[in-house]
XYZ file of C-alpha atoms in Angstrom:
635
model
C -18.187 73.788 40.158
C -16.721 72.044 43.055
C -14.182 68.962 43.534
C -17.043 66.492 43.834
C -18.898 67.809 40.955
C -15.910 67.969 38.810
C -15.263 64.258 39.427
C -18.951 63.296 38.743
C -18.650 65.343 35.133
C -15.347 63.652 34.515
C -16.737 60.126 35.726
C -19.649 61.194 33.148
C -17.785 62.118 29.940
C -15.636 59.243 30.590
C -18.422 56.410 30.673
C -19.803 58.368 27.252
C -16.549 57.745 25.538
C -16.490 54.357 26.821
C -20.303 53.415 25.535
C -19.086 54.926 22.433
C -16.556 52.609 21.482
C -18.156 50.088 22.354
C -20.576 51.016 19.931
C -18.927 51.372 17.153
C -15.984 48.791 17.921
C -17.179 46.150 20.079
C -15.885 45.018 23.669
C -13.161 43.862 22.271
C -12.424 46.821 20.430
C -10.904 48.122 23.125
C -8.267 45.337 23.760
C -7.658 44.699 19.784
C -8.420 48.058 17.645
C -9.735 47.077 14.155
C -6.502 47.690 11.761
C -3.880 47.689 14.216
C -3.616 43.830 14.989
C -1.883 41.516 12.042
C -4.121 39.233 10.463
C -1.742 37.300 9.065
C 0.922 36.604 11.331
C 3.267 33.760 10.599
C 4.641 33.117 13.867
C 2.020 31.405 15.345
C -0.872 29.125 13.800
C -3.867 31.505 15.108
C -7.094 29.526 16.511
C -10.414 29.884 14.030
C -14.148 29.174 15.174
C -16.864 29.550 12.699
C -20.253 29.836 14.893
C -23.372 29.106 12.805
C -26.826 27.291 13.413
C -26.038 23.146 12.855
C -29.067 22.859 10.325
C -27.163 25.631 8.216
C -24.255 23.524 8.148
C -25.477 20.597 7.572
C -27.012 21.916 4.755
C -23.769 23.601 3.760
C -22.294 19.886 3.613
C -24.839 18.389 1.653
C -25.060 21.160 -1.064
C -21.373 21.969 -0.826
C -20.960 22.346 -4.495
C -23.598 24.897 -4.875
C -21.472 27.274 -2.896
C -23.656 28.914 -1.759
C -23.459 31.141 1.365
C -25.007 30.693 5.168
C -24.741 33.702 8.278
C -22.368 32.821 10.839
C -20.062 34.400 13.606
C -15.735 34.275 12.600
C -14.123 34.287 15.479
C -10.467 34.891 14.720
C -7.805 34.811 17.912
C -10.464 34.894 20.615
C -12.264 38.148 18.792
C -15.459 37.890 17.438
C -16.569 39.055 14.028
C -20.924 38.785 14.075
C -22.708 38.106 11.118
C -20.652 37.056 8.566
C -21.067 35.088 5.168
C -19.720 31.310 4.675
C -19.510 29.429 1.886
C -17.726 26.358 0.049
C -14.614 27.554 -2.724
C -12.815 25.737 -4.805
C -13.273 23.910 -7.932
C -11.804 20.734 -8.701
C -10.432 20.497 -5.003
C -14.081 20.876 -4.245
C -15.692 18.569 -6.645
C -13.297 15.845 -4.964
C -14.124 16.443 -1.203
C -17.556 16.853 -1.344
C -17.778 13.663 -3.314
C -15.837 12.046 -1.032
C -18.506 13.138 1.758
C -15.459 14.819 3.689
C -16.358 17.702 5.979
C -13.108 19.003 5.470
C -13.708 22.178 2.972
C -12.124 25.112 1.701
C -14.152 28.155 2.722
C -14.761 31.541 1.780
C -15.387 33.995 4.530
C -17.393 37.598 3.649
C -17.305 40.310 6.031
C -19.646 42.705 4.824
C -21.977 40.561 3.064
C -24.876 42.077 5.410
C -22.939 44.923 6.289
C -21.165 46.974 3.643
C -19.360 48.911 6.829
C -18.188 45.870 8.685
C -14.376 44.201 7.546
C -11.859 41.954 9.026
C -8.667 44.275 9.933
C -9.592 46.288 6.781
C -10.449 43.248 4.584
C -13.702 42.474 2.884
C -13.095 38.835 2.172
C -10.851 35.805 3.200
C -10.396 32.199 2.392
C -9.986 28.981 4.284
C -8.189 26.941 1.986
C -8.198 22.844 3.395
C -4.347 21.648 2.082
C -5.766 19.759 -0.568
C -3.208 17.600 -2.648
C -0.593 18.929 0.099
C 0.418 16.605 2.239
C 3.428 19.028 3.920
C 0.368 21.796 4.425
C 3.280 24.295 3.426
C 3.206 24.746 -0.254
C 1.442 27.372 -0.657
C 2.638 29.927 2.003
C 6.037 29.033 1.105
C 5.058 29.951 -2.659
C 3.435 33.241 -2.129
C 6.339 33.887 0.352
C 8.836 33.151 -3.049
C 6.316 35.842 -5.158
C 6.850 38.090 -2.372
C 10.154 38.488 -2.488
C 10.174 38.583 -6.338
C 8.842 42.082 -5.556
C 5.475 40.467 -7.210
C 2.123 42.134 -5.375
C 0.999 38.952 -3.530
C -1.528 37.877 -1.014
C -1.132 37.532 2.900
C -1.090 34.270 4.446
C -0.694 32.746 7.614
C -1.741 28.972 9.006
C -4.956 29.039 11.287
C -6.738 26.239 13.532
C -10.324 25.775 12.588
C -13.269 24.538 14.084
C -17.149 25.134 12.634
C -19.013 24.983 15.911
C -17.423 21.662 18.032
C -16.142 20.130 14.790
C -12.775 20.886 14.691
C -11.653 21.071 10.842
C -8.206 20.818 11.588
C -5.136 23.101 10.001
C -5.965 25.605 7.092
C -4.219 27.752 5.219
C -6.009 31.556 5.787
C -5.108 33.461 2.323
C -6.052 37.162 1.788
C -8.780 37.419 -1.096
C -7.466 39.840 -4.405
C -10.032 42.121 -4.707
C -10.157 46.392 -4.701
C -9.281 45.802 -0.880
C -6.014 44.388 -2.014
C -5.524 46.552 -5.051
C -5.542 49.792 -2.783
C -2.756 48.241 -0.619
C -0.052 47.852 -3.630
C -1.550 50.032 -6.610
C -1.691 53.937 -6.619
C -5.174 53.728 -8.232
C -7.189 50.862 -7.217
C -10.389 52.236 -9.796
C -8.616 49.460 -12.653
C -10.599 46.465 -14.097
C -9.815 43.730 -12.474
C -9.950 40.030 -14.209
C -9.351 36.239 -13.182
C -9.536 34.669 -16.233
C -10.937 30.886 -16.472
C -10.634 27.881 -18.765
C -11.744 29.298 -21.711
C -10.499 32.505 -22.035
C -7.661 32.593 -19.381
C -5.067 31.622 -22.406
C -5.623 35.133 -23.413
C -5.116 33.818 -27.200
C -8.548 35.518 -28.641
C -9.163 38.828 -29.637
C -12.471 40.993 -29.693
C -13.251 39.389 -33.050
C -13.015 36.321 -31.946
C -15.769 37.520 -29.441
C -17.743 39.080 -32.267
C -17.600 35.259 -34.221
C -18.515 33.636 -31.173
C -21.789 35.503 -30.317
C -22.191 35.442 -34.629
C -22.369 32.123 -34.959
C -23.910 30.378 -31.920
C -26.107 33.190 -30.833
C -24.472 33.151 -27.740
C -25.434 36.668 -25.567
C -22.437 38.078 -24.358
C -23.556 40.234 -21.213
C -21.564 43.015 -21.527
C -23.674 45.184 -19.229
C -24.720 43.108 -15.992
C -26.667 45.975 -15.108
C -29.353 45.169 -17.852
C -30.147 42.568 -15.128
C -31.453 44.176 -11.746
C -30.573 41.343 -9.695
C -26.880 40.497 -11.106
C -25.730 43.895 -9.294
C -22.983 44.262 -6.517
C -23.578 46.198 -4.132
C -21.193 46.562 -1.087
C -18.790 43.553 -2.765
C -21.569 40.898 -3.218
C -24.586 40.492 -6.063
C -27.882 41.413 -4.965
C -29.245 37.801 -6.034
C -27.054 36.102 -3.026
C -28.118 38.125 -0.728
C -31.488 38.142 -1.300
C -31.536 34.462 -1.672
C -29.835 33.668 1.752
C -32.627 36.004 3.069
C -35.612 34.169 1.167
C -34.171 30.883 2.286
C -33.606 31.932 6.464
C -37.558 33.129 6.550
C -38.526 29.742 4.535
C -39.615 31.735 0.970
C -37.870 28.882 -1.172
C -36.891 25.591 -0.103
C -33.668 24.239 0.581
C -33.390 21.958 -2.408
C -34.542 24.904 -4.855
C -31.932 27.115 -2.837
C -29.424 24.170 -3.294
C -29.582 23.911 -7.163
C -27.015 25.501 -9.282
C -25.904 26.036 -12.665
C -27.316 22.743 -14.066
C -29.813 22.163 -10.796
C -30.088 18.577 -9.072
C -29.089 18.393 -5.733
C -25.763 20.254 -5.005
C -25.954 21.922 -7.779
C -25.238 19.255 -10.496
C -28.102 17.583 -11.998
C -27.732 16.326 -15.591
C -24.810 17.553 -18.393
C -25.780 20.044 -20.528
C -25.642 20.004 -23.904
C -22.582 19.129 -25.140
C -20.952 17.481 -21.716
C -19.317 18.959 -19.414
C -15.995 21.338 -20.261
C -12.853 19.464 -20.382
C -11.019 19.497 -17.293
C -8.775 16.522 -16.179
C -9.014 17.534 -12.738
C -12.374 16.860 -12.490
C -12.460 13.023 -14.262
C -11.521 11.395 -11.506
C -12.968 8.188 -9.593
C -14.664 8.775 -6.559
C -13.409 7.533 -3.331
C -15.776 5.119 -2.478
C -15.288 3.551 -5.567
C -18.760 5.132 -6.927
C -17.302 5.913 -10.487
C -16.623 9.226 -11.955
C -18.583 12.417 -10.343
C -19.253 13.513 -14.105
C -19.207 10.623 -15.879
C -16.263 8.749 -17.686
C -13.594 11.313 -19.538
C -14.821 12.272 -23.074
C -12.101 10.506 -24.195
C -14.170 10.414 -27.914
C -13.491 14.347 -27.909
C -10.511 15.024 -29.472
C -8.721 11.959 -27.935
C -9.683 8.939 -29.608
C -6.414 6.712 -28.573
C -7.582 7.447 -25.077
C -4.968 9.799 -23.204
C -6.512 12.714 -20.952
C -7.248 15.658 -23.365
C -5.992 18.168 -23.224
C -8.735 20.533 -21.174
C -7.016 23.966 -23.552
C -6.581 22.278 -26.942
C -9.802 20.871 -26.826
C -11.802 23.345 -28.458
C -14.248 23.531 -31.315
C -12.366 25.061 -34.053
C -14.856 28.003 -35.973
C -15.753 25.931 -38.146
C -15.497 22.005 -38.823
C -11.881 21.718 -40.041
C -11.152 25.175 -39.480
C -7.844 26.323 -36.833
C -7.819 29.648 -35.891
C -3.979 30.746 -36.854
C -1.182 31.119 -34.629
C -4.131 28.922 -31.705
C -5.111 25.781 -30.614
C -8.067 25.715 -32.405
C -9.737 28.743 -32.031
C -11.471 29.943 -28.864
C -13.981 28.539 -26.657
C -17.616 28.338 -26.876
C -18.172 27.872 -30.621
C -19.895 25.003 -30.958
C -19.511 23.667 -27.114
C -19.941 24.696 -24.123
C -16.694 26.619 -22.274
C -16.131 27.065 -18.628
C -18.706 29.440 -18.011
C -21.236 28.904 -20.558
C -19.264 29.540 -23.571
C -19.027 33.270 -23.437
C -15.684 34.783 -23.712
C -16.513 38.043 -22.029
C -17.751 36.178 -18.896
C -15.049 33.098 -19.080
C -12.404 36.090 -18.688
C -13.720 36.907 -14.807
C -13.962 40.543 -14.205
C -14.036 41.257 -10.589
C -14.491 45.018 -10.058
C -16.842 48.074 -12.019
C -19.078 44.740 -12.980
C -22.197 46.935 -13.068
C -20.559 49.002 -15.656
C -17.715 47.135 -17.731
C -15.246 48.483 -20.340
C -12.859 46.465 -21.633
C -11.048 48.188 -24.350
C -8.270 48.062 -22.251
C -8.039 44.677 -22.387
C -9.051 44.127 -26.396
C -6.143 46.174 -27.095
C -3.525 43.778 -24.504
C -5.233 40.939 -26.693
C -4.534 42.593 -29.839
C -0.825 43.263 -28.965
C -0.516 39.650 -27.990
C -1.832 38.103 -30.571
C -1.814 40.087 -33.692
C 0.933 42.922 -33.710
C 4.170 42.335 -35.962
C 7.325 41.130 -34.228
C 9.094 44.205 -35.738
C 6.860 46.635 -33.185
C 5.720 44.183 -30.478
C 8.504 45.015 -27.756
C 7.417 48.776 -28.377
C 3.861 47.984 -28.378
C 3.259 45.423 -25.659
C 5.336 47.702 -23.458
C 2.500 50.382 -23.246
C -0.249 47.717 -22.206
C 1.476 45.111 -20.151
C 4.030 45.776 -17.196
C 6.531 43.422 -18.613
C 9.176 43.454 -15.771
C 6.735 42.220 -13.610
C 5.263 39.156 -15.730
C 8.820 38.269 -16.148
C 8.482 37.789 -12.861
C 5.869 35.905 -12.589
C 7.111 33.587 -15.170
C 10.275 33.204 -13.666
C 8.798 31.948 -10.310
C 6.121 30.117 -11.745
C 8.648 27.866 -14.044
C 11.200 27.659 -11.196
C 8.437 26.603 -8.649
C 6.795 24.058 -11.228
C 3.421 25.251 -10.731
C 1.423 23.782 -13.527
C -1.659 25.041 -11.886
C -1.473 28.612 -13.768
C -1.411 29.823 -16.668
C 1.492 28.020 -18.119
C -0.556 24.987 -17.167
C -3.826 24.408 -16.913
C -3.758 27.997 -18.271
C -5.671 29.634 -15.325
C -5.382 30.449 -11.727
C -3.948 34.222 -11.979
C -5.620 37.653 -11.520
C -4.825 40.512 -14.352
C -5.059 44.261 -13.252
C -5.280 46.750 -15.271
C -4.644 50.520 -14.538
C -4.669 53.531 -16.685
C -4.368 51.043 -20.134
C -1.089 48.941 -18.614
C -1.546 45.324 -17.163
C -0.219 43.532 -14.396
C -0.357 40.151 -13.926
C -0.753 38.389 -10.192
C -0.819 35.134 -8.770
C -2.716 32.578 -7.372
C -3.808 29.082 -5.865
C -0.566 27.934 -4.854
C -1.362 24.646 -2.988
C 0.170 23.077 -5.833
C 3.442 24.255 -6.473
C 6.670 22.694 -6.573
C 5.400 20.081 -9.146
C 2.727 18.787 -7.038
C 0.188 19.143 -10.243
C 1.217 16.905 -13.617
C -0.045 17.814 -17.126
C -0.844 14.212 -18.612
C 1.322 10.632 -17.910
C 5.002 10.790 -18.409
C 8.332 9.628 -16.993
C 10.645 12.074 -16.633
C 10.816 13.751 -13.388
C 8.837 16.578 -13.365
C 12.008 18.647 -11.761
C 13.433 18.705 -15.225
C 10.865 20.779 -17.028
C 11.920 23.121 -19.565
C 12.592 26.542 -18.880
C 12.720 28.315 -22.517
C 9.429 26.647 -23.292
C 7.529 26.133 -20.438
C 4.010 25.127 -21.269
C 2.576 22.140 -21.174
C 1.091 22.070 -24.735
C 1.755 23.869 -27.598
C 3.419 27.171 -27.246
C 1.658 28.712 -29.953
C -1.442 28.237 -27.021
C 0.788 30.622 -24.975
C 0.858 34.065 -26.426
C 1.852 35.708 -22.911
C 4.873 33.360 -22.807
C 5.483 32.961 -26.789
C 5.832 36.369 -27.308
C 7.599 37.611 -24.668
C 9.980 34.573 -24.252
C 10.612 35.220 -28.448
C 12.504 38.426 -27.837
C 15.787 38.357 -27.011
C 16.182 41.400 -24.043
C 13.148 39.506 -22.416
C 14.764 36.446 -22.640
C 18.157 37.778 -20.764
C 15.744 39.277 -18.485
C 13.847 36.291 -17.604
C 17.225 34.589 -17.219
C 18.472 37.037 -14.829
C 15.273 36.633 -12.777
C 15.612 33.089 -12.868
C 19.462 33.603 -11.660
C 18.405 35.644 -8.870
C 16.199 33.247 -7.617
C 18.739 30.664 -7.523
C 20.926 33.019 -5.346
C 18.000 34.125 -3.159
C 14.731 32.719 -1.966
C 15.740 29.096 -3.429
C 19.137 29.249 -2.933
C 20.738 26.069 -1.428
C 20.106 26.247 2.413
C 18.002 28.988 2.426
C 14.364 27.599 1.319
C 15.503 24.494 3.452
C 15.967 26.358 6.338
C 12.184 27.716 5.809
C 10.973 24.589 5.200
C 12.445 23.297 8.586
C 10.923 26.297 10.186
C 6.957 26.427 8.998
C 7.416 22.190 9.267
C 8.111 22.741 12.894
C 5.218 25.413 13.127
C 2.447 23.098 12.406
C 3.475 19.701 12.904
C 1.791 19.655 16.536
C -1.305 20.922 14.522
C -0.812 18.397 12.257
C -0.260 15.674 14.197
C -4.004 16.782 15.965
C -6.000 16.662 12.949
C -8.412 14.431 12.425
C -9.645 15.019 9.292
C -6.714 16.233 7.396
C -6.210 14.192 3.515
C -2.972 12.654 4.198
C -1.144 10.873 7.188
C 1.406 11.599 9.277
C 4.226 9.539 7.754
C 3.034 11.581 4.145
C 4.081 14.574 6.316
C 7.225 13.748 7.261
C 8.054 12.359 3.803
C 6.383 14.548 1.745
C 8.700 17.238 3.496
C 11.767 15.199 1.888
C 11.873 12.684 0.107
C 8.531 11.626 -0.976
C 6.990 7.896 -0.767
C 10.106 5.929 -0.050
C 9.952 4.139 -3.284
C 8.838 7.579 -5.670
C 6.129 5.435 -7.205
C 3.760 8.779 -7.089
C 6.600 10.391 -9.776
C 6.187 7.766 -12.351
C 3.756 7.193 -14.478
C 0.713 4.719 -14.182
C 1.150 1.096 -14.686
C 0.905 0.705 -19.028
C -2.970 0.024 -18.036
C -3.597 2.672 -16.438
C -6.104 3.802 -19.165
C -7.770 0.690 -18.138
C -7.415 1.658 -14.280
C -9.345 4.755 -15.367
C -12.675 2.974 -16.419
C -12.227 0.815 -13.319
C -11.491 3.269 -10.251
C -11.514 -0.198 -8.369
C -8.385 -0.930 -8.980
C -6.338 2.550 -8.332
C -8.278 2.896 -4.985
C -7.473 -0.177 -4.148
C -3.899 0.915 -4.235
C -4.608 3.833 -1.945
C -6.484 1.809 0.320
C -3.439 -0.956 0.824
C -0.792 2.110 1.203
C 0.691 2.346 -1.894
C 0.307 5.171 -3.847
C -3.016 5.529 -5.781
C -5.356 7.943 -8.427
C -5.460 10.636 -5.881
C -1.743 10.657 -5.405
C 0.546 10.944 -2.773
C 0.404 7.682 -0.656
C -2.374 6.606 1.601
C -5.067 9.116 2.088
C -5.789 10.044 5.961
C -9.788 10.101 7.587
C -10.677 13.451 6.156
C -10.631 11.730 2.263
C -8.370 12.022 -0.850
C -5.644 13.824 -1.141
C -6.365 14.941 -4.823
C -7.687 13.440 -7.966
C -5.522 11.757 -10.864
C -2.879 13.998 -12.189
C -1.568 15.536 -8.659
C 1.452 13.798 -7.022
C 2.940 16.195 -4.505
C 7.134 14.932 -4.930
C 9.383 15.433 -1.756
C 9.674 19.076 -1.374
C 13.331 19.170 -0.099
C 14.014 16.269 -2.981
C 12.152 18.458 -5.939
C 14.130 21.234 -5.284
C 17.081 20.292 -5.200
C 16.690 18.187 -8.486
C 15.054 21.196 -9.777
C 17.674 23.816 -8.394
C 20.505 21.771 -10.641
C 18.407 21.401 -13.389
C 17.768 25.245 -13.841
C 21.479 26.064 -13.227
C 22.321 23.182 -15.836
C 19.799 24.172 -18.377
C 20.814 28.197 -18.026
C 24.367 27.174 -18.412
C 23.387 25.390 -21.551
C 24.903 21.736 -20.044
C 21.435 20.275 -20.696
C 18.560 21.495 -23.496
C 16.299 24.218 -22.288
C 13.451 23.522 -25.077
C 12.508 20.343 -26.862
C 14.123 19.675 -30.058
C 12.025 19.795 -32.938
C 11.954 16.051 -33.190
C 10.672 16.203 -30.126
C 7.535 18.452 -30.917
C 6.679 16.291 -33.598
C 6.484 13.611 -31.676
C 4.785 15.615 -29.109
C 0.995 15.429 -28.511
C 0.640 18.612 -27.522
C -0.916 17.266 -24.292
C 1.956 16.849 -21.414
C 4.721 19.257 -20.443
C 7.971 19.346 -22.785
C 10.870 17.539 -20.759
C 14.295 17.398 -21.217
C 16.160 14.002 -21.344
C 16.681 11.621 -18.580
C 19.694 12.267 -17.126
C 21.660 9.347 -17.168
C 22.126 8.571 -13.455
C 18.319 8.523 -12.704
C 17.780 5.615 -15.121
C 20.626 3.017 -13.165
């Protein structure tokens, strides 16, 4: 073989290797390798184009609340990811924007939905979230960032610009998705159950009995084996059903309003109630923007609340029988009698998330059985061999410090459990309202001061995770210490400031481009320190403000002269409200350092750390205990 042969067999094998990256990688393989480039960096707030036909997004926008999924191309940092999933997420944040007719939603982003070999730097999922009830866009990165260094397994985040074709969006909030993806990244064995637990069964304070009773006495099925139903499989990370509905719907099989309907039908998804109302869920009560009334009707306020206040969406539950409380609960579980979150069904309210075609959850009926039935004497033993305890410590420590009412020592969900071999491990998130952004009920104290040795926001018998573990001394010290060390790290005076002042100056250019985002720009810059200059959004509604509920009129006419209204902080910007009744996002810099003083004085033991049992008599087992008014905040 001579010189000029050589260099045409060369030139040859070259171009192969070439074609064959391209292949497999893309052009732009080549410049970015899949799993090499970060994508989540926090440096920078990366540019985001979602590329899909217009009729599929503007039927996206008028069926948001379906969520149901259309093909598109993800574009992420000038790289292009073809033929992707898209669909609305969120609950309550969603019910609020798409009634508002804002453009401006949260979205879920699936990789391999058509093709079980295709990811996004390794990852199978991602979400969009839209800064609702946030009007410093930071909350939530800076709160995962906290659970990070807490040593707690916790999602990726990083701030991105998006546009869906030539509508630009505005700033988001990318967050990595928990699912076996993410379990493989901090667990040795990423073959566990995985759970995220909703209203209904996310209190964990039910046992398999109680699931037994419940499908007893209102013939409820519980579908333990999804399998029994061909169409309810996953395959590749997605059910069958979805896909082959977004496929029957392209080629024109069913029509778009049959496509659109969901768990109750009607356009959107959300015809008429059904039987028994709606669950409760103060989030969701809320008047619509335009002043249209409530998107589900008026709150059930004859439900368990006959003087009128907001129920309480986790006491509010049909006892097993009339009279009857289930002992050491609320009540007794879910679904017996009324409808729950997801139909009433215990097994399906609890959310699991991986081996759904073939479920076993003994695991997790013996965690319940620890929590809620084994004697004090043998519980620290006991709960030890199901439940990493060091690490919900953890979570309890940052969840409490950071105020986020959100989770389950709130609204009692928002939190992933993992189990593997037997043993538990708790993770969070939803973090967009941290740092007391989300209120339990009308009160006046400020919302900085909230207990520490019983933090729930209704009874703590409700609470078995927190009641129990809280009860025994050691964990106690522990969760003190962890509570210490946060005060001397990640919120330590200075420190979380100086982050603040860094991610602020990230994206207020981005902010100060966005046309569509919920707040203005003066909630920005306030809602960064001190709040609305006068802290109306802190206190509570005007003593008619169970009035102002059955007449939206008058809150939105607050928000519409610039003082602060039913979707809380301050005016609301073009792209709609800022969040329904309940959510007040406080001054970040302000809440914590009111909240860094009160932790130190209420560990110190200068100021109660629990109620007095006055106190929880008086108590209507509906808002979050609160300590005293300290004396200076009431001259």
């Amino acid at each position: 073989m001579d010189k000029l042969e050589k260099t045409i067999f060369i030139g040859l094998f070259a171009a192969a290797a070439v074609l064959t990256v391209l292949l497999f990688s893309g052009a732009d393989g080549l410049l970015k390798p899949p799993h090499t480039a970060d994508p989540f960096p926090l440096d920078r707030v990366v540019p985001v184009k979602i590329v899909m036909a217009e009729k599929d997004w503007q039927w996206l926008l008028a069926n948001a609340r379906a969520k149901k999924y259309v093909r598109a191309d993800f574009w992420f940092d000038g790289r292009r990811f073809a033929n992707v999933a898209v669909r609305p997420k969120g609950n309550s944040s969603l019910m609020s924007v798409a009634g508002s007719g804002s453009k401006r939603l949260s979205l879920k982003v699936d990789f391999n939905f058509f093709n079980s070999a295709q990811n996004f730097y390794g990852l199978k999922k991602i979400g969009l979230n839209n800064g609702f009830a946030d009007p410093t866009f930071i909350r939530e990165v800076l709160a995962y960032e906290i659970f990070q260094k807490m040593g707690m397994p916790t999602p990726r985040t990083c701030f991105v610009d998006v546009y869906v074709n030539n509508l630009h969006l505005g700033l988001y909030t990318q967050v990595e998705v928990i699912d076996r993806t993410f379990l493989a990244r901090h667990f040795p064995d990423s073959r566990g159950n995985l759970y995220k637990p909703e209203i209904g069964a996310a209190l964990l304070n039910w046992t398999q009995e109680d699931v037994q009773k419940q499908t007893q006495e209102t013939a409820v099925s519980a579908k333990e084996n999804p399998a029994a139903e061909p169409l309810a499989i996953r395959l590749g990370g997605r059910r069958l059903s979805d896909l082959l509905e977004l496929l029957q719907r392209e080629s024109g099989q069913i029509s778009q309003q049959a496509a659109a309907e969901g768990p109750f039908g009607g356009p959107g998804g959300f015809g008429p109630p059904p039987d028994g109302g709606f669950p409760p869920d103060p989030n969701r009560f809320g008047p619509l923007p335009d002043g249209g009334g409530f998107p589900f009707g008026p709150p059930p306020f004859a439900a368990g609340a006959p003087d009128g206040r907001m129920p309480d969406p986790n006491g509010l539950r049909m006892p097993f029988r009339p009279g009857q409380r289930r002992p050491g609960g609320f009540g007794g579980p879910p679904g017996l009698g009324r409808p729950g979150f997801r139909g009433g069904n215990l097994l399906e309210a609890v959310g699991l998330k991986t081996n759904e075609n073939n479920p076993d959850h003994t695991a997790l009926f013996r965690l319940l059985d620890v929590l809620n039935k084994c004697p004090d004497e043998t519980f620290p033993q006991e709960i030890e061999k199901v439940l990493d305890v060091d690490q919900v410590l953890r979570f309890l420590a940052v969840s409490v410090m950071l105020v986020h009412l959100d989770n389950y020592i709130g609204m009692g969900h928002n939190y992933y459990l993992y189990e593997m071999n037997g043993r538990f491990t708790i993770l969070p998130w939803d973090l967009n309202m941290a740092f007391g952004t989300f209120r339990m009920g009308f009160f006046q104290q400020d919302i900085a001061d909230f207990y520490i040795d019983e933090p729930v926001t209704d009874s703590l018998e409700s609470r078995p995770l927190v009641r129990r573990l809280l009860a025994h001394p050691a964990y106690l010290q522990r969760y003190h210490q962890y509570l210490q060390e946060l005060l001397d790290g990640p919120f330590a005076e200075g420190q979380i400031e100086s982050r603040i002042d860094q991610l602020a100056a990230l994206v207020r250019p981005y902010v100060e481009k966005d046309e569509l985002k919920f707040f203005t720009l003066d909630d920005f810059e306030k809602g960064l320190n001190e709040g609305s200059s006068d802290a109306g959004w802190m206190r509570s509604p005007a003593p008619d403000s169970r009035n102002q509920m059955n007449n939206p009129q008058q809150g939105q006419g607050e928000a519409r002269q610039g003082r602060p209204g039913r979707f809380g902080f301050g005016r609301r910007g073009p792209g709609g409200p800022g969040g329904p009744g309940g959510m007040g996002a406080p001054g970040l810099k302000s809440f914590i350092v009111k909240r860094r003083l009160s932790v130190q004085r209420q560990l110190s033991g200068e100021i109660p750390s629990k109620p007095t049992e006055q106190q929880r008599q008086q108590s209507t087992g509906r808002f979050p205990w609160m300590p005293p008014a300290r004396e200076e905040e009431n001259q």
